[in-house]
Amino acid sequence: MMQILELQLYKVSDLLKATECSIRTAINARAPIHRILPPELILAIFALVPARAYSPEDIFEAACGPYSLLATAELVPVTSVCKFWRSLAFGASTLWSSLSYGLYKSQSHPPYLPPLHISCLPPDCIGHGPLYVHAQPQGFNSEVHPYTTSGFLLKHGHQVEELHIRVKPHRTSASIAHRLAQFASVTIPATTLRRLVVRGICDRRRWQDMALFGDVPLNLSSLAMLDARFLPSNAAGSSLTRLLLCEYSSWAEKEPAIPLRNLLPFLAQNPGLEQVYLRGIAECEDIQSLPVVTMSRVRKLVVTPALGASQLLSRLRLSETCLLRLRGDIRSREQNEALSTAISSLGWSGAKAHLMWDGDRKKGAGGQVSLQVINRSAGGLRLDLYSQHGTDADVAQVIRTYLSFPPFVTAQELWLSGPLMRYFLEQGDGPPGAISPLSALSTLHLLNSAGLEYETADILWPDSTSQIAMDNLPNLTCLHCGPLCKKYLKGLVAVLGARAHANHPLARLFVSIPPGSDDSSLSDSEVNLTMQELVPEVEVGYALYDRVGHSWQSVVPRECTAEEEVHVQRWTKGEEVYDEEVHVQWPAWTEVVPECRPVASDPVVRPSDSAVSDDIFWFSTE
């Protein structure tokens, strides 16, 4: 009897739920939004739901972006409003073009929210348009199941335009070989695949190239291989324009792993490359036996570390329109000699250069130095030097070594910036100043004019015999000082007078006045009156260093402003999450213009000689 009553109660309960559902459906159908807006417009509103684009966990992978992968899981609440909205949303295949086959958690950053898993979508939700897929290693197996990556790619591989594959490393070589065999043997009709990212295959195996997806010819436009330790042998042709190879595990172990014997043939097989980012190039013992590769279309090339980069550059033939970025260690004499030789072998001739010396002592005794040069073909080179040990004299010696070779030595216009800018000009009792090799220099921009006194800028002055030698920039005819404060006016007048007395006067002078307070700024008439007897042409204005032609950023090519290379890196601090814009792979080539802050100090007087009168003083900036 009790069982019969319970059965009837269940039936009544089910009937009530069905009735409630029918009532809600009827009410929702009469909702104003459904009577006013047609289904097409509602779908257009659904498409405006903020779906975060795929943001790589690191900035290196971002170099091959932007990506089309979206976090479609944010659309799930829309499907839970009512039955009509659910059927409408799941019926629009364009909303679910980004798919996932596994969750991915980052160990150092907040978990990336991947697209909605395929198992959460109706079977008929996938349309016939382009697909963007986020795959995980557990999806690669021998079973052909609709929810495995293998099964999905076999059915929809001809629609996949962007594919992100992350394979977890394994410890044993047997599991590595098994995983690689599964990965490479998945045969798909990859006719539409344009962007491929492969990350984390393994970190304990030797480099071995292989064909992907059953050796189907790949027509890729972008390829990123991170800790993969192989190159796809079936990705060859003129379609590939962007390449990223990065070995994180080898970088951490300080043992670069990308072999030149494999890399150079791959570059030769892809003549359409325009942007190439390489990190972790291994040295080669017999570099002369490797082929020489001509890369006439490459616009951006980034290579680290220095020894591997120098060997690679010796086997490349680059156009003068190429923009090249390198990194070097100030402490390694072998690296610097090899890299300077490789750079000079490019045969480039620089026209304008920018030297920046960062004085952040947290980065090491020598800080960081950036040497940048561009040529008349809108190409150029950026060399970033760093040091955690050493002295300022050691850094100056390395800088002088690089400036003694092309393309720097031929520069005719130079910008100097940074907190330690004065060390570019200082000679002292030791070797000539860091910029002494630039004897062809005719125009000099000093973005910290406080360093014009003889004690720290003696390269601008005549020598002890009142003569302008090769080390004193003999061809200098134009000087731009800014921002110039009244505190340092006498130092500028002194150096102009000394060069005029040595029969090497300046023809043009530009003075940038900081828009500061009255006691630290200069008036136009005051500067012109002081300089009119020393320089024929004088121009004074506020912040001339921001004018087109006077600022380094206005001179460099558009690609060097990093406007298109901004990557938003997400960081965590406790429970707070915040975003930061970074430019690591391709940072902006910009100068550093300090604020003018007069320093109260005792004057440093240069010993009088026949070139300068005794009443001229030079002021210390320390």
Short mmCIF file of N, CA and C in Angstrom, two decimals, residues 52 57 104-113 569-572 576-578:
data_model
loop_
_atom_site.label_atom_id
_atom_site.label_comp_id
_atom_site.label_asym_id
_atom_site.label_seq_id
_atom_site.Cartn_x
_atom_site.Cartn_y
_atom_site.Cartn_z
N ARG A 52 36.61 36.60 -23.07
CA ARG A 52 38.02 36.94 -23.05
C ARG A 52 38.80 36.16 -24.09
N GLU A 57 50.07 32.30 -21.05
CA GLU A 57 50.60 32.46 -19.71
C GLU A 57 51.94 33.17 -19.71
N TYR A 104 43.34 23.35 -18.47
CA TYR A 104 44.76 23.63 -18.32
C TYR A 104 44.95 24.60 -17.17
N LYS A 105 45.83 24.24 -16.24
CA LYS A 105 46.10 25.11 -15.10
C LYS A 105 47.56 25.54 -15.13
N SER A 106 47.77 26.82 -14.98
CA SER A 106 49.13 27.34 -14.88
C SER A 106 49.59 27.26 -13.43
N GLN A 107 50.85 26.97 -13.24
CA GLN A 107 51.37 26.84 -11.89
C GLN A 107 51.77 28.18 -11.29
N SER A 108 52.05 29.16 -12.13
CA SER A 108 52.55 30.42 -11.62
C SER A 108 51.57 31.56 -11.74
N HIS A 109 50.48 31.38 -12.48
CA HIS A 109 49.51 32.46 -12.69
C HIS A 109 48.10 31.89 -12.48
N PRO A 110 47.10 32.74 -12.40
CA PRO A 110 45.74 32.23 -12.26
C PRO A 110 45.39 31.30 -13.41
N PRO A 111 44.59 30.27 -13.18
CA PRO A 111 44.26 29.33 -14.25
C PRO A 111 43.62 30.04 -15.44
N TYR A 112 44.08 29.70 -16.61
CA TYR A 112 43.50 30.26 -17.81
C TYR A 112 42.15 29.58 -18.05
N LEU A 113 41.14 30.39 -18.30
CA LEU A 113 39.81 29.86 -18.56
C LEU A 113 39.72 29.45 -20.03
N GLN A 569 50.14 41.04 -19.32
CA GLN A 569 50.54 39.93 -18.45
C GLN A 569 49.76 40.01 -17.14
N ARG A 570 49.15 38.90 -16.76
CA ARG A 570 48.36 38.86 -15.53
C ARG A 570 49.22 38.35 -14.38
N TRP A 571 49.22 39.11 -13.28
CA TRP A 571 50.01 38.76 -12.10
C TRP A 571 49.09 38.66 -10.89
N THR A 572 49.56 37.98 -9.86
CA THR A 572 48.82 37.87 -8.61
C THR A 572 49.71 38.30 -7.47
N GLU A 576 44.90 39.57 -4.76
CA GLU A 576 44.68 40.56 -5.80
C GLU A 576 45.24 40.07 -7.14
N VAL A 577 44.52 40.35 -8.20
CA VAL A 577 44.93 40.02 -9.56
C VAL A 577 44.97 41.31 -10.36
N TYR A 578 46.09 41.58 -11.02
CA TYR A 578 46.20 42.81 -11.80
C TYR A 578 46.95 42.53 -13.09
#
